[in-house]
Coordinates of C-alpha atoms in Angstrom, one line a residue:
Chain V
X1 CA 248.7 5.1 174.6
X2 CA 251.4 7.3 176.2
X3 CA 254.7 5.8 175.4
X4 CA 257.7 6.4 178.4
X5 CA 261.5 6.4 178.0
X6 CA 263.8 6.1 180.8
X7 CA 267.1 7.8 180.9
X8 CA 269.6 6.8 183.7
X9 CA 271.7 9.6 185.5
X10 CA 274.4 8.7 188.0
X11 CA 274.6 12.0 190.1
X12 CA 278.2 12.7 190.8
X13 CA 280.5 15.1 193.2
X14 CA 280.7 17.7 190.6
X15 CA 276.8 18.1 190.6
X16 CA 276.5 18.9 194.0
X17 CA 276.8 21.9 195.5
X18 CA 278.2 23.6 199.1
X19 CA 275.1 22.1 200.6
X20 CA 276.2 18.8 199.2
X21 CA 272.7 18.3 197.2
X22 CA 272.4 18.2 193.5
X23 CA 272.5 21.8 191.9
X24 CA 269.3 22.3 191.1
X25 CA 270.0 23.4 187.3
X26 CA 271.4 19.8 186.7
X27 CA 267.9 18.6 187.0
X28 CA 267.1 20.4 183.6
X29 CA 270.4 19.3 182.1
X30 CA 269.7 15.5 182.9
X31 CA 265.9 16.7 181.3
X32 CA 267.1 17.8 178.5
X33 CA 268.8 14.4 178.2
X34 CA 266.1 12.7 178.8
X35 CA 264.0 14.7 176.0
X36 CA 266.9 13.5 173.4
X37 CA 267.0 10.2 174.5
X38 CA 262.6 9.7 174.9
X39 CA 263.6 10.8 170.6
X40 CA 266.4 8.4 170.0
X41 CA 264.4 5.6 171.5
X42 CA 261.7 6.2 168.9
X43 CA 263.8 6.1 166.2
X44 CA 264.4 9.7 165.6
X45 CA 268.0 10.6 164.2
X46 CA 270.5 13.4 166.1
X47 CA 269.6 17.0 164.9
X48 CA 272.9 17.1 163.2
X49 CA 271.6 14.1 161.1
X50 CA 268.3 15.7 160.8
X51 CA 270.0 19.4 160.2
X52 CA 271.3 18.0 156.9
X53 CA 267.8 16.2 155.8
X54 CA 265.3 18.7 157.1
X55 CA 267.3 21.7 158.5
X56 CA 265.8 21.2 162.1
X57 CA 268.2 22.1 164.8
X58 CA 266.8 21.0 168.0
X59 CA 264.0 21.5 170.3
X60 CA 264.3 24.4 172.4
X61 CA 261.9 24.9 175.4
X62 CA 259.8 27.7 175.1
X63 CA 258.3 27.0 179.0
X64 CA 259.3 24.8 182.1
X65 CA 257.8 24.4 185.2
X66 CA 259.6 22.3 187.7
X67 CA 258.7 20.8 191.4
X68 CA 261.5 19.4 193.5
X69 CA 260.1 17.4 196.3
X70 CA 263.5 15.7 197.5
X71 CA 267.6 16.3 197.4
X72 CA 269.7 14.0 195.7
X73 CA 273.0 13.6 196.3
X74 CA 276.2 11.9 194.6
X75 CA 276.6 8.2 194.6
X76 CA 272.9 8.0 193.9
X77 CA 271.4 6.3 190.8
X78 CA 268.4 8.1 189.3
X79 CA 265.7 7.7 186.5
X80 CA 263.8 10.4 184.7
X81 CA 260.6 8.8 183.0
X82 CA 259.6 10.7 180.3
X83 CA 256.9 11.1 178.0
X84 CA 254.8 13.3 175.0
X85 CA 251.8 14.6 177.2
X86 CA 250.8 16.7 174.2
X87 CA 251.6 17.6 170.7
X88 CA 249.6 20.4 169.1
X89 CA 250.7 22.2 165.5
X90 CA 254.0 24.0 166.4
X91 CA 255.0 22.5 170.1
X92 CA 254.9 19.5 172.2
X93 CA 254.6 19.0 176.4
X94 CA 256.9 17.1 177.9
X95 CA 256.6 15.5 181.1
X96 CA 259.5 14.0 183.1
X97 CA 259.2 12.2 186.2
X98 CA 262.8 11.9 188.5
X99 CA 262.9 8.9 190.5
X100 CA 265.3 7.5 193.1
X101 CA 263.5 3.7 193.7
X102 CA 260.4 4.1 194.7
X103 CA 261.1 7.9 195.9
X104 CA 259.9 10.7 193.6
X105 CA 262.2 13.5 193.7
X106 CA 260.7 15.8 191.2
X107 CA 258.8 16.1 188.1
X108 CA 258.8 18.9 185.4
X109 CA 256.9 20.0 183.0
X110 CA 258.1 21.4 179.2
X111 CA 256.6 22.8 176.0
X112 CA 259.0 22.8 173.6
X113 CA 259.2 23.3 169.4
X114 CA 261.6 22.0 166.2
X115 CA 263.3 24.9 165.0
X116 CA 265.2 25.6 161.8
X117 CA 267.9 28.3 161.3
X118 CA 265.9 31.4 160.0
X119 CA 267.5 32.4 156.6
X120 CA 266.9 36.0 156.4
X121 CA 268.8 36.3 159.8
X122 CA 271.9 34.9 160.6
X123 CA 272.2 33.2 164.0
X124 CA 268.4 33.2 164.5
X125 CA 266.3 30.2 164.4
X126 CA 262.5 29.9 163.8
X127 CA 259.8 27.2 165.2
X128 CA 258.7 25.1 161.9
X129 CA 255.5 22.5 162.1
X130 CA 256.1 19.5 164.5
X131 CA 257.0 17.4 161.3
X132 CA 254.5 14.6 160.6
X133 CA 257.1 11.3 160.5
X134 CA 258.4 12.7 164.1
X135 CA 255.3 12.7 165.7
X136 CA 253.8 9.3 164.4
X137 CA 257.7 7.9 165.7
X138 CA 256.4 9.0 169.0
X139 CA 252.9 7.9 169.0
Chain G
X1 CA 257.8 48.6 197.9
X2 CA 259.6 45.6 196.0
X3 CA 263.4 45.7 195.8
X4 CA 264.7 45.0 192.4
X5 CA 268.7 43.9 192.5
X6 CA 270.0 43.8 188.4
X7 CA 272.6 40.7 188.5
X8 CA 275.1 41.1 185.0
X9 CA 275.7 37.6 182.7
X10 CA 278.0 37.7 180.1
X11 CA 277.1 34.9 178.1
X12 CA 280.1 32.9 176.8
X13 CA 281.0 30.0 173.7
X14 CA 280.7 27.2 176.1
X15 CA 277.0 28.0 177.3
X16 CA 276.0 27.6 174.3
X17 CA 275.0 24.4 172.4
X18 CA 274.9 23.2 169.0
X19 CA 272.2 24.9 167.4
X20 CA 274.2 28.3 168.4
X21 CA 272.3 29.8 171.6
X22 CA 272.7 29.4 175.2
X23 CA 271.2 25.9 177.1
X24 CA 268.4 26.7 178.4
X25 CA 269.8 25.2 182.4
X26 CA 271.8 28.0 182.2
X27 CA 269.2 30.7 182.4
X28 CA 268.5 28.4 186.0
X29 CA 272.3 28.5 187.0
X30 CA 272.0 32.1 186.1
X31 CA 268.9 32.9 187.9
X32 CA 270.2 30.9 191.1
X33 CA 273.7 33.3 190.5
X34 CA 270.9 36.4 190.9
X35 CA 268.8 35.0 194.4
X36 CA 272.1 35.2 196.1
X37 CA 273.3 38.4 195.0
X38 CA 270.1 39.5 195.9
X39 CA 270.5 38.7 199.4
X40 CA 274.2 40.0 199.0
X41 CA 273.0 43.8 197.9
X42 CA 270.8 43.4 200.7
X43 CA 273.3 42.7 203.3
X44 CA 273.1 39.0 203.5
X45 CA 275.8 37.4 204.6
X46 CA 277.2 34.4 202.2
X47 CA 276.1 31.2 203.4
X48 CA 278.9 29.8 204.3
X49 CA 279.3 32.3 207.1
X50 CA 275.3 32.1 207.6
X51 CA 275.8 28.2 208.4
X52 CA 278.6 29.3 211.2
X53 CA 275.9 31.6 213.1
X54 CA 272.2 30.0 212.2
X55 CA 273.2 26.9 210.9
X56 CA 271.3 28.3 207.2
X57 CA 272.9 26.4 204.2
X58 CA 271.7 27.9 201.3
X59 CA 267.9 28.0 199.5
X60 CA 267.0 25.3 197.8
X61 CA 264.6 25.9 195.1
X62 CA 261.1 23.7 195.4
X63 CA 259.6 25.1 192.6
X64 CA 260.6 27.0 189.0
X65 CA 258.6 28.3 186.1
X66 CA 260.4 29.8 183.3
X67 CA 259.1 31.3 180.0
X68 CA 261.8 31.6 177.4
X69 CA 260.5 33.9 174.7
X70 CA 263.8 35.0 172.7
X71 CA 267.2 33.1 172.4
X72 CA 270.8 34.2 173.8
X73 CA 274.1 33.6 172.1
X74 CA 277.7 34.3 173.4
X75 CA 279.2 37.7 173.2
X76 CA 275.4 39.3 174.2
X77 CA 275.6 41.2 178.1
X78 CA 272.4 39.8 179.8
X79 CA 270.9 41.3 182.9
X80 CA 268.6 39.2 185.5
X81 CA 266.0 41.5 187.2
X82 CA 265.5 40.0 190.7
X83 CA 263.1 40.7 193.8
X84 CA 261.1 38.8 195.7
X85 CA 257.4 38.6 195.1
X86 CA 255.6 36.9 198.1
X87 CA 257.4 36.5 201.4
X88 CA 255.4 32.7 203.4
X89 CA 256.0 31.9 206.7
X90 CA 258.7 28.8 205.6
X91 CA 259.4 30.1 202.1
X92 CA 259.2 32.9 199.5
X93 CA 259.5 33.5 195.7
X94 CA 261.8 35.5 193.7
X95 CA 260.4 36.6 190.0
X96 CA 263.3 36.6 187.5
X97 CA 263.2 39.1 184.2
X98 CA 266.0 38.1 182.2
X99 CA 266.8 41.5 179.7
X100 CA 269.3 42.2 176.7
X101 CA 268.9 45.8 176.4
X102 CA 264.9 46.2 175.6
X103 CA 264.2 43.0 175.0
X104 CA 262.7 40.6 177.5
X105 CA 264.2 37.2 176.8
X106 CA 262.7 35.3 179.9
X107 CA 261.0 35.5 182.4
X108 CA 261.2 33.2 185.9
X109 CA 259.4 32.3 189.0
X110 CA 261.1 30.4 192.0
X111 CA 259.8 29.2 195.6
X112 CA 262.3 28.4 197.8
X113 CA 263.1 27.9 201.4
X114 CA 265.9 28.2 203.9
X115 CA 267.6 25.2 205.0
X116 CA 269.6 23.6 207.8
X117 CA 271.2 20.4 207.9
X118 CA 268.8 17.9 209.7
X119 CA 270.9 16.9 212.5
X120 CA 268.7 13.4 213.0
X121 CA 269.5 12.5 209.1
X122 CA 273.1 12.8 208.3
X123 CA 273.7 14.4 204.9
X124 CA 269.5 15.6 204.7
X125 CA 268.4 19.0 205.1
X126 CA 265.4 20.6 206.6
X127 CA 263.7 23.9 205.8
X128 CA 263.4 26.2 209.1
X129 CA 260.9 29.4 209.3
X130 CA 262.1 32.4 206.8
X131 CA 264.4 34.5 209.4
X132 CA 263.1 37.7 210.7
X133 CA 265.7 39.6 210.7
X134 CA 266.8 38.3 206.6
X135 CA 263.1 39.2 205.8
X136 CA 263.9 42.4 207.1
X137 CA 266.6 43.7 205.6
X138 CA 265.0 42.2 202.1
X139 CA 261.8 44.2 202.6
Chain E
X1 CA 300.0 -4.4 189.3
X2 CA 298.1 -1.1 188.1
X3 CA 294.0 -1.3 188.7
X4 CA 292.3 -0.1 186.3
X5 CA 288.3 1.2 186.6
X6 CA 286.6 1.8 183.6
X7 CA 283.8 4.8 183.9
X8 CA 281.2 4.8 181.0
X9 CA 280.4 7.9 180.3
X10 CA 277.3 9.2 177.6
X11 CA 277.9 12.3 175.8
X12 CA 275.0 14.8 175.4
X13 CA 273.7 17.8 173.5
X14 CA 274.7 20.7 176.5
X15 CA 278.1 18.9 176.3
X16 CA 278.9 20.3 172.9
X17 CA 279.7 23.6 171.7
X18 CA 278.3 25.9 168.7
X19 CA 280.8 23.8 166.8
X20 CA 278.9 20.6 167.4
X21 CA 281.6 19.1 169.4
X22 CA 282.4 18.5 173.3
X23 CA 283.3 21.7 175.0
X24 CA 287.0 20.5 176.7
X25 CA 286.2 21.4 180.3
X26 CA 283.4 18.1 180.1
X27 CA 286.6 16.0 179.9
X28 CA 287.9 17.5 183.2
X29 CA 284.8 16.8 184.6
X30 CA 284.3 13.2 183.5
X31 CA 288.0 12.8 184.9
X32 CA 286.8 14.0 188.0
X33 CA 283.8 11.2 187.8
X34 CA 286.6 8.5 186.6
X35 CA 288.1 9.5 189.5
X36 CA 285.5 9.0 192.4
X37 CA 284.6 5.9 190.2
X38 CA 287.8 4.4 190.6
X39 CA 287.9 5.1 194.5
X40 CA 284.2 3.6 195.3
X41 CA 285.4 0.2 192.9
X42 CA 288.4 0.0 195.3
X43 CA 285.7 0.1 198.2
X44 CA 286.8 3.8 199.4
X45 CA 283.2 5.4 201.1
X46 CA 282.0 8.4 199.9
X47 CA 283.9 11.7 200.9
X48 CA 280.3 12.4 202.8
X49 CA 280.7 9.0 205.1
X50 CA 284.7 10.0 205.2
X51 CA 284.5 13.0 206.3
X52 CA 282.7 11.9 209.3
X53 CA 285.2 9.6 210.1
X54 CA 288.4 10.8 209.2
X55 CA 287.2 14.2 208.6
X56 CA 288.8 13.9 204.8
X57 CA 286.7 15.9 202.4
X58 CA 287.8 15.1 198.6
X59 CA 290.9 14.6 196.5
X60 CA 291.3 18.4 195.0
X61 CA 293.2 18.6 192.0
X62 CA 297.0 20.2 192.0
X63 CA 298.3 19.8 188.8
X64 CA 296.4 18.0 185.5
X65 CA 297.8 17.3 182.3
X66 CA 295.8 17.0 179.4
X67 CA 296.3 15.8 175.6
X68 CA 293.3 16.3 173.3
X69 CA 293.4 14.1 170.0
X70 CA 290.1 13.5 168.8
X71 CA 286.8 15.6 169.3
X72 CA 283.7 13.3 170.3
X73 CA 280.1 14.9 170.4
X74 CA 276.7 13.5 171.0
X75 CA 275.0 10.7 170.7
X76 CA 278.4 8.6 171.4
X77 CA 279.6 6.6 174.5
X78 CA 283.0 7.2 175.8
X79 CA 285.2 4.9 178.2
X80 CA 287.5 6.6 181.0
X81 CA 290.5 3.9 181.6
X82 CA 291.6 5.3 184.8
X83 CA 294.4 4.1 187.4
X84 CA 296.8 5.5 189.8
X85 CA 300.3 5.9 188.5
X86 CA 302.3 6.5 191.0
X87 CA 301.8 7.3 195.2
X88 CA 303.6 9.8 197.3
X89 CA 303.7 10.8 200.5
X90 CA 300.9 13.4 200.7
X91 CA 299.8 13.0 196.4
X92 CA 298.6 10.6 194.2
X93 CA 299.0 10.8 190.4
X94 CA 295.9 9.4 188.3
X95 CA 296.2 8.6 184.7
X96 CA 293.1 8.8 182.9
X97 CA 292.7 7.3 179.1
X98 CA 289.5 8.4 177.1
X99 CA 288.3 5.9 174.5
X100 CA 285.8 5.7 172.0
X101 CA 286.0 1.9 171.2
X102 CA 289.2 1.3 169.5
X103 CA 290.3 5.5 169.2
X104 CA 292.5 6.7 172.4
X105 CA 290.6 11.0 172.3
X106 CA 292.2 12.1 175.5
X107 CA 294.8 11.5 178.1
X108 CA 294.8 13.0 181.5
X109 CA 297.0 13.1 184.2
X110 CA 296.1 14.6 187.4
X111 CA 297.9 14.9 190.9
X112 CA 295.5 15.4 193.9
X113 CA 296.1 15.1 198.0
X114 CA 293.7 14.3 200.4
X115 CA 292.3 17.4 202.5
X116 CA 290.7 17.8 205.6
X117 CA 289.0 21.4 206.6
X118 CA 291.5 23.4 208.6
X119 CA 290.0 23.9 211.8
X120 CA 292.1 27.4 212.3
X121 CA 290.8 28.6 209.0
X122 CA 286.9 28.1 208.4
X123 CA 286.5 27.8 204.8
X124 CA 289.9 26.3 204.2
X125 CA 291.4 22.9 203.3
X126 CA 294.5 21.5 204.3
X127 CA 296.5 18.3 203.0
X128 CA 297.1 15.2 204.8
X129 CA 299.0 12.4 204.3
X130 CA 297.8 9.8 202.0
X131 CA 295.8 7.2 204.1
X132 CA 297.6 3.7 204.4
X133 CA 294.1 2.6 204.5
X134 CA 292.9 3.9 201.3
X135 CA 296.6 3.3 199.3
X136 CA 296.3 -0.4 200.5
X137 CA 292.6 -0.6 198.9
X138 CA 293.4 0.9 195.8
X139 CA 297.1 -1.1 194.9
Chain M
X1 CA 306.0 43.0 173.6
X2 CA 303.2 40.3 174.8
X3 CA 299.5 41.6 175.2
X4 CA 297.7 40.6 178.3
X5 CA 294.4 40.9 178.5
X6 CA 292.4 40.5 181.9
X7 CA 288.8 38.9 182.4
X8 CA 287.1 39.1 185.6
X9 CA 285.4 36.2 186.9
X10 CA 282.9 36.5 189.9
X11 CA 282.6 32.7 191.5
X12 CA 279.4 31.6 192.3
X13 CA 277.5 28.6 194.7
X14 CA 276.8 26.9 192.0
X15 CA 280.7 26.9 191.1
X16 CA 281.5 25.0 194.0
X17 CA 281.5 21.5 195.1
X18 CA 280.2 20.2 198.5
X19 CA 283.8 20.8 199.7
X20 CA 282.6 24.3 199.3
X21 CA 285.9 25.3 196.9
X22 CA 285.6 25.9 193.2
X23 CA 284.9 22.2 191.3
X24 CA 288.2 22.6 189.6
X25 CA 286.8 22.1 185.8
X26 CA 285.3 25.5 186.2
X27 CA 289.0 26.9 185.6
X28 CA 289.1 25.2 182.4
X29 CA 285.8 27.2 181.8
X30 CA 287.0 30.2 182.7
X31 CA 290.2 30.1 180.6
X32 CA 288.2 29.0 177.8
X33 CA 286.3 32.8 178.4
X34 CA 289.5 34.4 179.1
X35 CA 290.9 33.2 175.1
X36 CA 287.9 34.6 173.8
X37 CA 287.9 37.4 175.6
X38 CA 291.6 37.9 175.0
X39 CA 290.4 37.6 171.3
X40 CA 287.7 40.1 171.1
X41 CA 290.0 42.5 172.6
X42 CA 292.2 42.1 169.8
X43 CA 289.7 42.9 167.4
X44 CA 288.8 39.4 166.3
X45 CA 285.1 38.7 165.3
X46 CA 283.3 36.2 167.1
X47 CA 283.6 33.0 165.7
X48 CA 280.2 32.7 164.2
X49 CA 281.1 35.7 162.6
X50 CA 284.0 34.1 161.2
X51 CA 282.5 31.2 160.3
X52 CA 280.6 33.2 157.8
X53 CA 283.7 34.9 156.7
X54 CA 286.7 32.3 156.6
X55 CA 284.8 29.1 157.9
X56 CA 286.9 29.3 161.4
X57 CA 284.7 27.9 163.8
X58 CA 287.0 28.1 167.1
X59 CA 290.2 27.2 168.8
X60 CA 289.2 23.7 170.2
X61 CA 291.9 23.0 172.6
X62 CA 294.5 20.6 171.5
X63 CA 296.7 20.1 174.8
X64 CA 296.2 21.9 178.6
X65 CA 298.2 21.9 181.8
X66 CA 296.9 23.6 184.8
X67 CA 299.0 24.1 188.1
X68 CA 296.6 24.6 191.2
X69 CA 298.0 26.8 193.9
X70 CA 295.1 28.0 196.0
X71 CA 291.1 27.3 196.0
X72 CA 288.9 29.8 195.5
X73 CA 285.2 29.6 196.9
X74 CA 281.7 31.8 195.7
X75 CA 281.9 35.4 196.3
X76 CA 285.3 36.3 195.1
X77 CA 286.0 37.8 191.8
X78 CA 288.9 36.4 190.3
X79 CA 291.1 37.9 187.7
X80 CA 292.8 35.6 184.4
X81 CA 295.2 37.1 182.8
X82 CA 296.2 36.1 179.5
X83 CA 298.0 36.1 176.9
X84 CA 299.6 34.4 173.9
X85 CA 302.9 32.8 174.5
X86 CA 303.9 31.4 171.4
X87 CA 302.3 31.2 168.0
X88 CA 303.1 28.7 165.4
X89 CA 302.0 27.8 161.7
X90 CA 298.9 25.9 163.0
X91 CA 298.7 25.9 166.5
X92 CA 299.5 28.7 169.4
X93 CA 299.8 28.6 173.0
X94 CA 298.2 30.9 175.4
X95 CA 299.3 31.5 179.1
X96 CA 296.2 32.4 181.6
X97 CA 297.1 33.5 185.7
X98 CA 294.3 33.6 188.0
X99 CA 294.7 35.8 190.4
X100 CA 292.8 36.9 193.4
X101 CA 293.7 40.2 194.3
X102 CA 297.2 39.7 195.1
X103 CA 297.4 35.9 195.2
X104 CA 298.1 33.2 192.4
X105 CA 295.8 30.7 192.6
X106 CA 296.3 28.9 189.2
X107 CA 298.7 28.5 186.0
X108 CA 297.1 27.8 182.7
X109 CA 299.3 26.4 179.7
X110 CA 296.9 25.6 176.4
X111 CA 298.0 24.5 173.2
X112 CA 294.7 25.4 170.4
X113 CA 294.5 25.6 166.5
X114 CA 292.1 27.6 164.5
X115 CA 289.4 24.7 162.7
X116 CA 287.3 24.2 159.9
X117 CA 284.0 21.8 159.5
X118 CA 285.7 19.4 157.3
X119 CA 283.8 19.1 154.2
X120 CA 284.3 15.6 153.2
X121 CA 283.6 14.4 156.5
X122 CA 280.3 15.4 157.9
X123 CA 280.5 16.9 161.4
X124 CA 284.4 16.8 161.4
X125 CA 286.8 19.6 162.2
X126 CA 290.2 20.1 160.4
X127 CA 292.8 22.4 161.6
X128 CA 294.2 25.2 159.3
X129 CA 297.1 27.4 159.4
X130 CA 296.6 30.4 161.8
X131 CA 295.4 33.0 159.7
X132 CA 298.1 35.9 159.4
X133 CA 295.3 38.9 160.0
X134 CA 294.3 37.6 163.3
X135 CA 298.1 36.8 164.1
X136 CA 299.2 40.5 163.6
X137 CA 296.0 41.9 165.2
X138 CA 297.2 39.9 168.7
X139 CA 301.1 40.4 168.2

């Protein structure tokens, strides 16, 4: 059983470039949105909740692969389906699907891990175990 | 012979999130800030003037890869190495190396194309044959 | 009688800073969106349609004013109370009111004109005279 | 005697808006470099640095007016000077010009206070009295 969230993005004036399309790098914002809310639908609390329980930070990708198959522009509505195509020990896959209707305008790809800040340097972080009671959330 | 252009980031407070290191779309935003100073040191002309003459609004990315291997923080000097790896007869693709120092933070791969605004479809754009005399001066 | 539009807006993770809260310029921009929101309630078109017919290409900003009393961060939804407070000649002034339910965190005030490109300047904008059209929509 | 301190900004297509000028909350960003900038110039740590030190996490911003004289579009380099106007016990004001070459394009007032994470409210900042080492290192 795969289990999908969908996020809603309005895309507005300030997203769009000279061209008049959606900045590209806007599509991994509203992803990285999506990710965070595909985790606060199952139940998962806001790093800085988690930070003080567990120490984990946040998710960082570690690898993204994007296709963009059609412009959006502003004024448009769109939905970014997302889903855990994979967890293995230390990382998870993402996959996001950006819709407009029936229109798919691209989909992406990302492996991403929990982090905690790495004691024995300050400023670092370091991937921990993708932590048990996550995961089973997100079944 | 590949022609490598080195684009400068300094990476500020408000690219970065709260865990403490830059969001990852910015390494996009900063890789899309290198393709067109690529084309600049080559002798490109900004697009804006490019749209007067050929009607070429920009290039829109159809497809990104990224591999983030170390984090960023504000106050660090970046540099994104940029060339373009494969030359097609409607589009081409740029390989990224973003650097601090020694280090190889990430690495990216984008396919895009060049674009005119589709005169049938108000507010749509179309992607036209890579210009000869652009693939020219990039070689 | 002042119109008001309320514009929803969700905060996310890239909104905030390393200090866990929104990084201001977000606040500019969500104006900005308050502001196009308030124009397409009043059944203004897009500045894409407009610019085809009245060749009108946005409302840039000429002056803001903003006051800053509570941080937000993520995870919470905010409310933009926008209107316009006053109309001149060639300007309009917006008041913007950011709420998170009953806490007032920010209020903006912006003046904006109406541009058109100048056609003896390529790549320049020029004012115009606030449309009776529009003003009439929006009262 | 006021320092000014001058960080160059070079504006980008992904800066601009699809009325091909800079989306005005970018200015915001910029000044928001510019006080840092204008900080580390002075000598003062980054704030994560700080943190560590004296529990200063940043200047959030607690009021900002902008004047907008002239746009600016991608592929000009920009210049903000700034400086500090007026410091009080908790709070300061900087001043920021952005020039391009010989040409104001914008005024920046901002009004910030050095915070704190307040410790009896999780995830809350608290302002404290500008420290007197940082004021005589900017004097």
């Amino acid at each position: 059983m795969v289990r999908v969230h969908v996020h809603r993005v309005a895309v507005h004036f300030g997203d769009c470039d000279p061209a008049g399309i959606v900045f590209f790098p806007n599509f991994a914002r509203w992803m990285d949105q999506a990710s965070l809310a595909f985790f606060a639908a199952c139940g998962v609390p806001p790093w800085r909740e988690l930070e003080r329980t567990t120490g984990i930070v946040g998710t960082p990708v570690l690898e993204t692969r994007t296709r963009f198959r059609l412009p959006a522009t502003y004024g448009e509505t769109l939905e970014v389906h997302t889903s855990v195509e994979e967890w293995s020990a230390k990382t998870f896959r993402h996959r996001h699907a950006v819709r407009r209707g029936d229109e798919l305008l691209c989909e992406g790809s990302e492996v991403r891990a929990f982090v905690v800040r790495d004691p024995s340097r300050p400023g670092r972080l370091k991937a921990v175990a993708v932590p048990d009671d996550i995961r089973s959330r997100c079944g």
